[in-house]
PDB file of C-alpha atoms and ligand atoms in Angstrom:
ATOM      1  CA  MET A1161      -0.031   0.041  -0.003  1.00  0.00           C
ATOM      2  CA  LEU A1162       1.454   3.349  -1.246  1.00  0.00           C
ATOM      3  CA  ILE A1163       0.687   6.353   1.082  1.00  0.00           C
ATOM      4  CA  GLY A1164       1.718   9.749  -0.069  1.00  0.00           C
ATOM      5  CA  LEU A1165       2.729  12.218   2.620  1.00  0.00           C
ATOM      6  CA  THR A1166       2.293  15.495   0.992  1.00  0.00           C
ATOM      7  CA  GLY A1167       2.031  19.140   1.907  1.00  0.00           C
ATOM      8  CA  THR A1168       3.750  22.498   1.386  1.00  0.00           C
ATOM      9  CA  PRO A1169       7.517  22.499   2.153  1.00  0.00           C
ATOM     10  CA  GLY A1170       7.930  23.104   5.903  1.00  0.00           C
ATOM     11  CA  THR A1171       4.781  21.317   7.011  1.00  0.00           C
ATOM     12  CA  GLY A1172       6.914  18.462   8.459  1.00  0.00           C
ATOM     13  CA  LYS A1173       6.645  15.523   5.973  1.00  0.00           C
ATOM     14  CA  THR A1174      10.227  14.402   6.332  1.00  0.00           C
ATOM     15  CA  SER A1175      10.334  14.709  10.197  1.00  0.00           C
ATOM     16  CA  ALA A1176       7.094  12.817  10.580  1.00  0.00           C
ATOM     17  CA  SER A1177       7.948  10.124   8.016  1.00  0.00           C
ATOM     18  CA  GLU A1178      11.225   9.334   9.766  1.00  0.00           C
ATOM     19  CA  LEU A1179       9.365   8.987  13.023  1.00  0.00           C
ATOM     20  CA  VAL A1180       6.661   6.712  11.508  1.00  0.00           C
ATOM     21  CA  LYS A1181       9.477   4.672  10.109  1.00  0.00           C
ATOM     22  CA  ALA A1182      11.001   4.349  13.627  1.00  0.00           C
ATOM     23  CA  TYR A1183       7.676   3.535  15.218  1.00  0.00           C
ATOM     24  CA  CYS A1184       6.427   1.038  12.667  1.00  0.00           C
ATOM     25  CA  GLY A1185       9.293   0.091  10.434  1.00  0.00           C
ATOM     26  CA  TYR A1186       7.403   1.149   7.275  1.00  0.00           C
ATOM     27  CA  ARG A1187       9.498   1.849   4.298  1.00  0.00           C
ATOM     28  CA  VAL A1188       9.872   5.548   3.478  1.00  0.00           C
ATOM     29  CA  ILE A1189      10.862   6.902   0.151  1.00  0.00           C
ATOM     30  CA  HIS A1190      12.184  10.496   0.359  1.00  0.00           C
ATOM     31  CA  LEU A1191      11.190  11.435  -3.146  1.00  0.00           C
ATOM     32  CA  ASN A1192      12.972  14.775  -3.446  1.00  0.00           C
ATOM     33  CA  LYS A1193      16.214  13.134  -2.734  1.00  0.00           C
ATOM     34  CA  LEU A1194      15.492  10.353  -5.105  1.00  0.00           C
ATOM     35  CA  ILE A1195      14.653  12.816  -7.888  1.00  0.00           C
ATOM     36  CA  ARG A1196      17.995  14.605  -7.282  1.00  0.00           C
ATOM     37  CA  GLU A1197      20.154  11.366  -6.970  1.00  0.00           C
ATOM     38  CA  LYS A1198      18.650   9.483  -9.892  1.00  0.00           C
ATOM     39  CA  HIS A1199      18.281  12.543 -12.084  1.00  0.00           C
ATOM     40  CA  LEU A1200      14.467  12.170 -12.413  1.00  0.00           C
ATOM     41  CA  TYR A1201      14.110  15.773 -13.437  1.00  0.00           C
ATOM     42  CA  SER A1202      13.776  17.556 -16.914  1.00  0.00           C
ATOM     43  CA  GLY A1203      15.439  20.786 -15.893  1.00  0.00           C
ATOM     44  CA  VAL A1204      16.257  23.410 -13.314  1.00  0.00           C
ATOM     45  CA  ASP A1205      13.905  26.215 -12.381  1.00  0.00           C
ATOM     46  CA  GLU A1206      16.437  29.006 -11.722  1.00  0.00           C
ATOM     47  CA  VAL A1207      13.782  31.433 -10.633  1.00  0.00           C
ATOM     48  CA  ARG A1208      12.283  29.093  -8.050  1.00  0.00           C
ATOM     49  CA  ASP A1209      15.717  27.579  -7.258  1.00  0.00           C
ATOM     50  CA  THR A1210      14.346  24.073  -7.740  1.00  0.00           C
ATOM     51  CA  LEU A1211      14.521  21.017  -9.967  1.00  0.00           C
ATOM     52  CA  VAL A1212      11.620  20.379 -12.414  1.00  0.00           C
ATOM     53  CA  ALA A1213      10.658  16.849 -11.744  1.00  0.00           C
ATOM     54  CA  ASP A1214       9.905  14.552 -14.743  1.00  0.00           C
ATOM     55  CA  MET A1215       6.768  12.883 -13.153  1.00  0.00           C
ATOM     56  CA  ASP A1216       6.708  10.082 -15.761  1.00  0.00           C
ATOM     57  CA  LYS A1217      10.247   9.147 -14.796  1.00  0.00           C
ATOM     58  CA  VAL A1218       9.550   9.556 -11.131  1.00  0.00           C
ATOM     59  CA  SER A1219       6.357   7.314 -11.334  1.00  0.00           C
ATOM     60  CA  ALA A1220       8.145   4.727 -13.224  1.00  0.00           C
ATOM     61  CA  HIS A1221      11.111   4.751 -10.832  1.00  0.00           C
ATOM     62  CA  VAL A1222       8.766   4.507  -7.742  1.00  0.00           C
ATOM     63  CA  SER A1223       6.870   1.573  -9.356  1.00  0.00           C
ATOM     64  CA  GLY A1224      10.126  -0.170  -9.934  1.00  0.00           C
ATOM     65  CA  LEU A1225      11.167   0.234  -6.271  1.00  0.00           C
ATOM     66  CA  ILE A1226       7.817  -1.048  -5.029  1.00  0.00           C
ATOM     67  CA  GLY A1227       7.622  -3.876  -7.542  1.00  0.00           C
ATOM     68  CA  GLU A1228       4.900  -6.482  -6.544  1.00  0.00           C
ATOM     69  CA  SER A1229       5.159  -5.667  -2.818  1.00  0.00           C
ATOM     70  CA  ASP A1230       1.983  -4.687  -1.015  1.00  0.00           C
ATOM     71  CA  ALA A1231       3.803  -3.661   2.051  1.00  0.00           C
ATOM     72  CA  VAL A1232       3.204  -0.172   3.380  1.00  0.00           C
ATOM     73  CA  THR A1233       5.399   2.392   1.704  1.00  0.00           C
ATOM     74  CA  ILE A1234       5.339   6.123   2.571  1.00  0.00           C
ATOM     75  CA  LEU A1235       6.233   8.546  -0.139  1.00  0.00           C
ATOM     76  CA  ASP A1236       7.597  11.741   1.449  1.00  0.00           C
ATOM     77  CA  SER A1237       7.282  14.717  -1.073  1.00  0.00           C
ATOM     78  CA  HIS A1238       5.120  17.649  -1.927  1.00  0.00           C
ATOM     79  CA  LEU A1239       4.714  15.859  -5.235  1.00  0.00           C
ATOM     80  CA  SER A1240       3.484  12.466  -3.679  1.00  0.00           C
ATOM     81  CA  HIS A1241      -0.136  13.254  -4.535  1.00  0.00           C
ATOM     82  CA  TYR A1242       0.688  13.065  -8.192  1.00  0.00           C
ATOM     83  CA  ILE A1243       1.626   9.397  -7.729  1.00  0.00           C
ATOM     84  CA  ALA A1244      -0.171   7.871  -4.853  1.00  0.00           C
ATOM     85  CA  ASP A1245      -3.862   7.189  -4.689  1.00  0.00           C
ATOM     86  CA  ILE A1246      -4.132   7.616  -0.997  1.00  0.00           C
ATOM     87  CA  VAL A1247      -2.626  10.699   0.550  1.00  0.00           C
ATOM     88  CA  ILE A1248      -2.192  12.422   3.908  1.00  0.00           C
ATOM     89  CA  VAL A1249      -1.811  16.173   3.496  1.00  0.00           C
ATOM     90  CA  LEU A1250       0.109  17.954   6.299  1.00  0.00           C
ATOM     91  CA  ARG A1251      -0.885  21.527   6.945  1.00  0.00           C
ATOM     92  CA  ALA A1252       0.591  24.393   8.986  1.00  0.00           C
ATOM     93  CA  SER A1253      -0.825  27.909   9.477  1.00  0.00           C
ATOM     94  CA  PRO A1254       0.841  30.455   7.110  1.00  0.00           C
ATOM     95  CA  GLY A1255       2.533  32.267  10.189  1.00  0.00           C
ATOM     96  CA  VAL A1256       4.088  29.085  11.628  1.00  0.00           C
ATOM     97  CA  LEU A1257       5.083  27.861   8.157  1.00  0.00           C
ATOM     98  CA  GLY A1258       6.826  31.123   7.484  1.00  0.00           C
ATOM     99  CA  GLU A1259       8.726  30.792  10.823  1.00  0.00           C
ATOM    100  CA  ARG A1260       9.784  27.227  10.027  1.00  0.00           C
ATOM    101  CA  LEU A1261      10.955  28.074   6.569  1.00  0.00           C
ATOM    102  CA  SER A1262      12.868  31.105   7.795  1.00  0.00           C
ATOM    103  CA  HIS A1263      15.470  28.605   9.198  1.00  0.00           C
ATOM    104  CA  ARG A1264      16.131  27.219   5.750  1.00  0.00           C
ATOM    105  CA  ASP A1265      18.329  28.824   3.193  1.00  0.00           C
ATOM    106  CA  TYR A1266      15.345  29.800   1.080  1.00  0.00           C
ATOM    107  CA  SER A1267      15.021  33.355  -0.439  1.00  0.00           C
ATOM    108  CA  GLN A1268      12.309  35.607   0.970  1.00  0.00           C
ATOM    109  CA  ALA A1269      10.519  35.096  -2.402  1.00  0.00           C
ATOM    110  CA  LYS A1270      10.598  31.373  -1.979  1.00  0.00           C
ATOM    111  CA  ILE A1271       9.312  31.569   1.510  1.00  0.00           C
ATOM    112  CA  SER A1272       6.511  33.858   0.528  1.00  0.00           C
ATOM    113  CA  GLU A1273       5.555  31.642  -2.419  1.00  0.00           C
ATOM    114  CA  ASN A1274       5.197  28.668  -0.167  1.00  0.00           C
ATOM    115  CA  VAL A1275       3.352  30.504   2.580  1.00  0.00           C
ATOM    116  CA  GLU A1276       0.872  31.838   0.071  1.00  0.00           C
ATOM    117  CA  ALA A1277       0.341  28.337  -1.454  1.00  0.00           C
ATOM    118  CA  GLU A1278      -0.318  27.041   1.972  1.00  0.00           C
ATOM    119  CA  ALA A1279      -2.842  29.796   2.720  1.00  0.00           C
ATOM    120  CA  LEU A1280      -4.598  29.001  -0.574  1.00  0.00           C
ATOM    121  CA  ASP A1281      -4.822  25.248   0.176  1.00  0.00           C
ATOM    122  CA  VAL A1282      -2.922  24.507  -3.135  1.00  0.00           C
ATOM    123  CA  ILE A1283      -1.762  21.024  -2.318  1.00  0.00           C
ATOM    124  CA  LEU A1284      -4.883  20.086  -0.624  1.00  0.00           C
ATOM    125  CA  VAL A1285      -6.990  21.086  -3.679  1.00  0.00           C
ATOM    126  CA  GLU A1286      -4.608  19.145  -6.081  1.00  0.00           C
ATOM    127  CA  SER A1287      -4.812  16.149  -3.737  1.00  0.00           C
ATOM    128  CA  VAL A1288      -8.604  16.144  -3.802  1.00  0.00           C
ATOM    129  CA  GLU A1289      -8.626  16.504  -7.554  1.00  0.00           C
ATOM    130  CA  TRP A1290      -6.031  13.673  -8.130  1.00  0.00           C
ATOM    131  CA  CYS A1291      -6.352  11.113  -5.271  1.00  0.00           C
ATOM    132  CA  GLU A1292      -8.892   8.480  -4.216  1.00  0.00           C
ATOM    133  CA  LYS A1293      -8.562   9.012  -0.525  1.00  0.00           C
ATOM    134  CA  VAL A1294      -7.315  12.274   1.135  1.00  0.00           C
ATOM    135  CA  PHE A1295      -6.690  12.886   4.849  1.00  0.00           C
ATOM    136  CA  GLU A1296      -5.427  16.091   6.525  1.00  0.00           C
ATOM    137  CA  ILE A1297      -3.376  16.722   9.608  1.00  0.00           C
ATOM    138  CA  ASP A1298      -2.908  20.146  11.068  1.00  0.00           C
ATOM    139  CA  THR A1299       0.714  20.332  12.417  1.00  0.00           C
ATOM    140  CA  THR A1300       0.599  23.977  13.548  1.00  0.00           C
ATOM    141  CA  ASP A1301       0.433  23.472  17.294  1.00  0.00           C
ATOM    142  CA  VAL A1302       1.401  19.817  17.727  1.00  0.00           C
ATOM    143  CA  THR A1303       4.682  17.983  18.066  1.00  0.00           C
ATOM    144  CA  VAL A1304       6.237  15.775  15.360  1.00  0.00           C
ATOM    145  CA  GLU A1305       5.531  12.862  17.599  1.00  0.00           C
ATOM    146  CA  LYS A1306       1.800  13.562  17.579  1.00  0.00           C
ATOM    147  CA  VAL A1307       1.774  14.033  13.835  1.00  0.00           C
ATOM    148  CA  ALA A1308       3.602  10.695  13.378  1.00  0.00           C
ATOM    149  CA  THR A1309       1.013   8.968  15.718  1.00  0.00           C
ATOM    150  CA  ASP A1310      -1.848  10.404  13.600  1.00  0.00           C
ATOM    151  CA  VAL A1311      -0.191   9.153  10.485  1.00  0.00           C
ATOM    152  CA  ARG A1312       0.129   5.708  12.125  1.00  0.00           C
ATOM    153  CA  GLU A1313      -3.480   5.808  13.101  1.00  0.00           C
ATOM    154  CA  ILE A1314      -4.602   6.497   9.651  1.00  0.00           C
ATOM    155  CA  ILE A1315      -2.501   3.839   8.096  1.00  0.00           C
ATOM    156  CA  ASN A1316      -3.605   1.291  10.640  1.00  0.00           C
ATOM    157  CA  ALA A1317      -7.251   2.081   9.953  1.00  0.00           C
ATOM    158  CA  LEU A1318      -6.636   1.685   6.171  1.00  0.00           C
ATOM    159  CA  LEU A1319      -4.995  -1.595   6.744  1.00  0.00           C
ATOM    160  CA  HIS A1320      -7.910  -2.825   8.701  1.00  0.00           C
ATOM    161  CA  GLY A1321     -10.437  -1.461   6.195  1.00  0.00           C
ATOM    162  CA  ASP A1322     -12.243   0.733   8.725  1.00  0.00           C
ATOM    163  CA  ASP A1323     -11.212   4.142   7.440  1.00  0.00           C
ATOM    164  CA  GLY A1324     -14.812   5.441   7.331  1.00  0.00           C
ATOM    165  CA  ALA A1325     -16.161   6.783  10.562  1.00  0.00           C
ATOM    166  CA  MET A1326     -12.890   6.130  12.359  1.00  0.00           C
ATOM    167  CA  LEU A1327     -10.947   8.659  10.258  1.00  0.00           C
ATOM    168  CA  LEU A1328     -13.664  11.359  10.167  1.00  0.00           C
ATOM    169  CA  LYS A1329     -11.477  13.596  12.249  1.00  0.00           C
ATOM    170  CA  TYR A1330      -8.781  13.573   9.348  1.00  0.00           C
ATOM    171  CA  LYS A1331     -11.343  14.615   6.699  1.00  0.00           C
ATOM    172  CA  PRO A1332     -10.101  17.634   4.887  1.00  0.00           C
ATOM    173  CA  GLY A1333     -11.806  20.956   4.800  1.00  0.00           C
ATOM    174  CA  SER A1334     -11.890  22.073   8.441  1.00  0.00           C
ATOM    175  CA  LEU A1335      -8.965  24.525   8.399  1.00  0.00           C
ATOM    176  CA  ASP A1336      -9.369  28.138   7.507  1.00  0.00           C
ATOM    177  CA  TRP A1337      -6.228  30.355   7.371  1.00  0.00           C
ATOM    178  CA  SER A1338      -8.052  33.349   6.085  1.00  0.00           C
ATOM    179  CA  GLU A1339      -7.697  35.188   9.496  1.00  0.00           C
ATOM    180  CA  ASP A1340      -3.975  34.268   9.770  1.00  0.00           C
ATOM    181  CA  VAL A1341      -1.608  37.201   9.648  1.00  0.00           C
ATOM    182  CA  PHE A1342       1.445  36.521   7.604  1.00  0.00           C
TER     183      PHE A1342
HETATM  184  P1  ADP B 797       9.080  19.147   5.016  1.00  0.00           P
HETATM  185  O1  ADP B 797       9.718  17.770   4.841  1.00  0.00           O
HETATM  186  O2  ADP B 797       7.469  19.053   4.941  1.00  0.00           O
HETATM  187  O3  ADP B 797       9.592  20.215   4.219  1.00  0.00           O
HETATM  188  P2  ADP B 797      10.425  19.203   7.578  1.00  0.00           P
HETATM  189  O4  ADP B 797      10.135  17.805   8.163  1.00  0.00           O
HETATM  190  O5  ADP B 797      11.749  19.288   6.952  1.00  0.00           O
HETATM  191  O6  ADP B 797       9.284  19.553   6.571  1.00  0.00           O
HETATM  192  O7  ADP B 797      10.139  20.150   8.744  1.00  0.00           O
HETATM  193  C1  ADP B 797      10.540  21.625   8.542  1.00  0.00           C
HETATM  194  C2  ADP B 797      10.878  22.260   9.792  1.00  0.00           C
HETATM  195  O8  ADP B 797       9.743  22.298  10.739  1.00  0.00           O
HETATM  196  C3  ADP B 797      12.052  21.573  10.470  1.00  0.00           C
HETATM  197  O9  ADP B 797      12.757  22.469  11.191  1.00  0.00           O
HETATM  198  C4  ADP B 797      11.321  20.658  11.544  1.00  0.00           C
HETATM  199  O10 ADP B 797      12.044  20.349  12.715  1.00  0.00           O
HETATM  200  C5  ADP B 797      10.154  21.566  11.948  1.00  0.00           C
HETATM  201  N1  ADP B 797       8.882  20.773  12.219  1.00  0.00           N
HETATM  202  C6  ADP B 797       8.376  19.742  11.513  1.00  0.00           C
HETATM  203  N2  ADP B 797       7.263  19.256  12.090  1.00  0.00           N
HETATM  204  C7  ADP B 797       7.053  19.970  13.150  1.00  0.00           C
HETATM  205  C8  ADP B 797       6.006  20.088  14.214  1.00  0.00           C
HETATM  206  N3  ADP B 797       4.956  19.212  14.217  1.00  0.00           N
HETATM  207  N4  ADP B 797       6.104  21.133  15.122  1.00  0.00           N
HETATM  208  C9  ADP B 797       7.077  21.931  15.054  1.00  0.00           C
HETATM  209  N5  ADP B 797       8.080  22.023  14.278  1.00  0.00           N
HETATM  210  C10 ADP B 797       8.087  21.078  13.258  1.00  0.00           C
HETATM  211 MN1   MN B 798      11.119  17.239   3.353  1.00  0.00          MN
END
């Protein structure tokens, strides 16, 4: 079972996926690293200071890694909702996201672009459009441990086929950042 862990950069995907791996032993594919190392990109976006992923290559590579296995694999990337049918979208309020990203060597323009994308629910909207099952976790005021526990709960419910009522609290659409100052 392939689970995409998606969300705007800074929402905590890599941190949470590492902890879920430590808790449950699930395989985690850090897609951004893979794209860089295996040259799964078509070019470099100089303005955004980022690689332009070749999604056909990325999908094919991930399929090759998974093979016939139906073991749980977590795909850590803001692009994972283009590949996985089941995704968990991590969220953070724009103010908190901006603060987290200020510790990265991002330009102010890149920070603002990400903060605005989060405020506009861009990745959530794309996920709902592309994926079969979408869950959402707000990481704003909770520890990485709590986020990892929530991810584990979602995966457990999916594995047991009781992801209906049980996972209502992860149903997307309850967050509203419109009052957030950023
Ligand atoms: P992503 O992989 O989504 O870009 P990271 O896991 O790299 O995000 O986390 C970005 C930053 O935010 C890191 O400094 C990390 O320590 C911090 N962080 C991640 N999750 C949380 C959380 N739940 N609460 C507070 N800080 C967090
Ligand atoms: Mn990351």
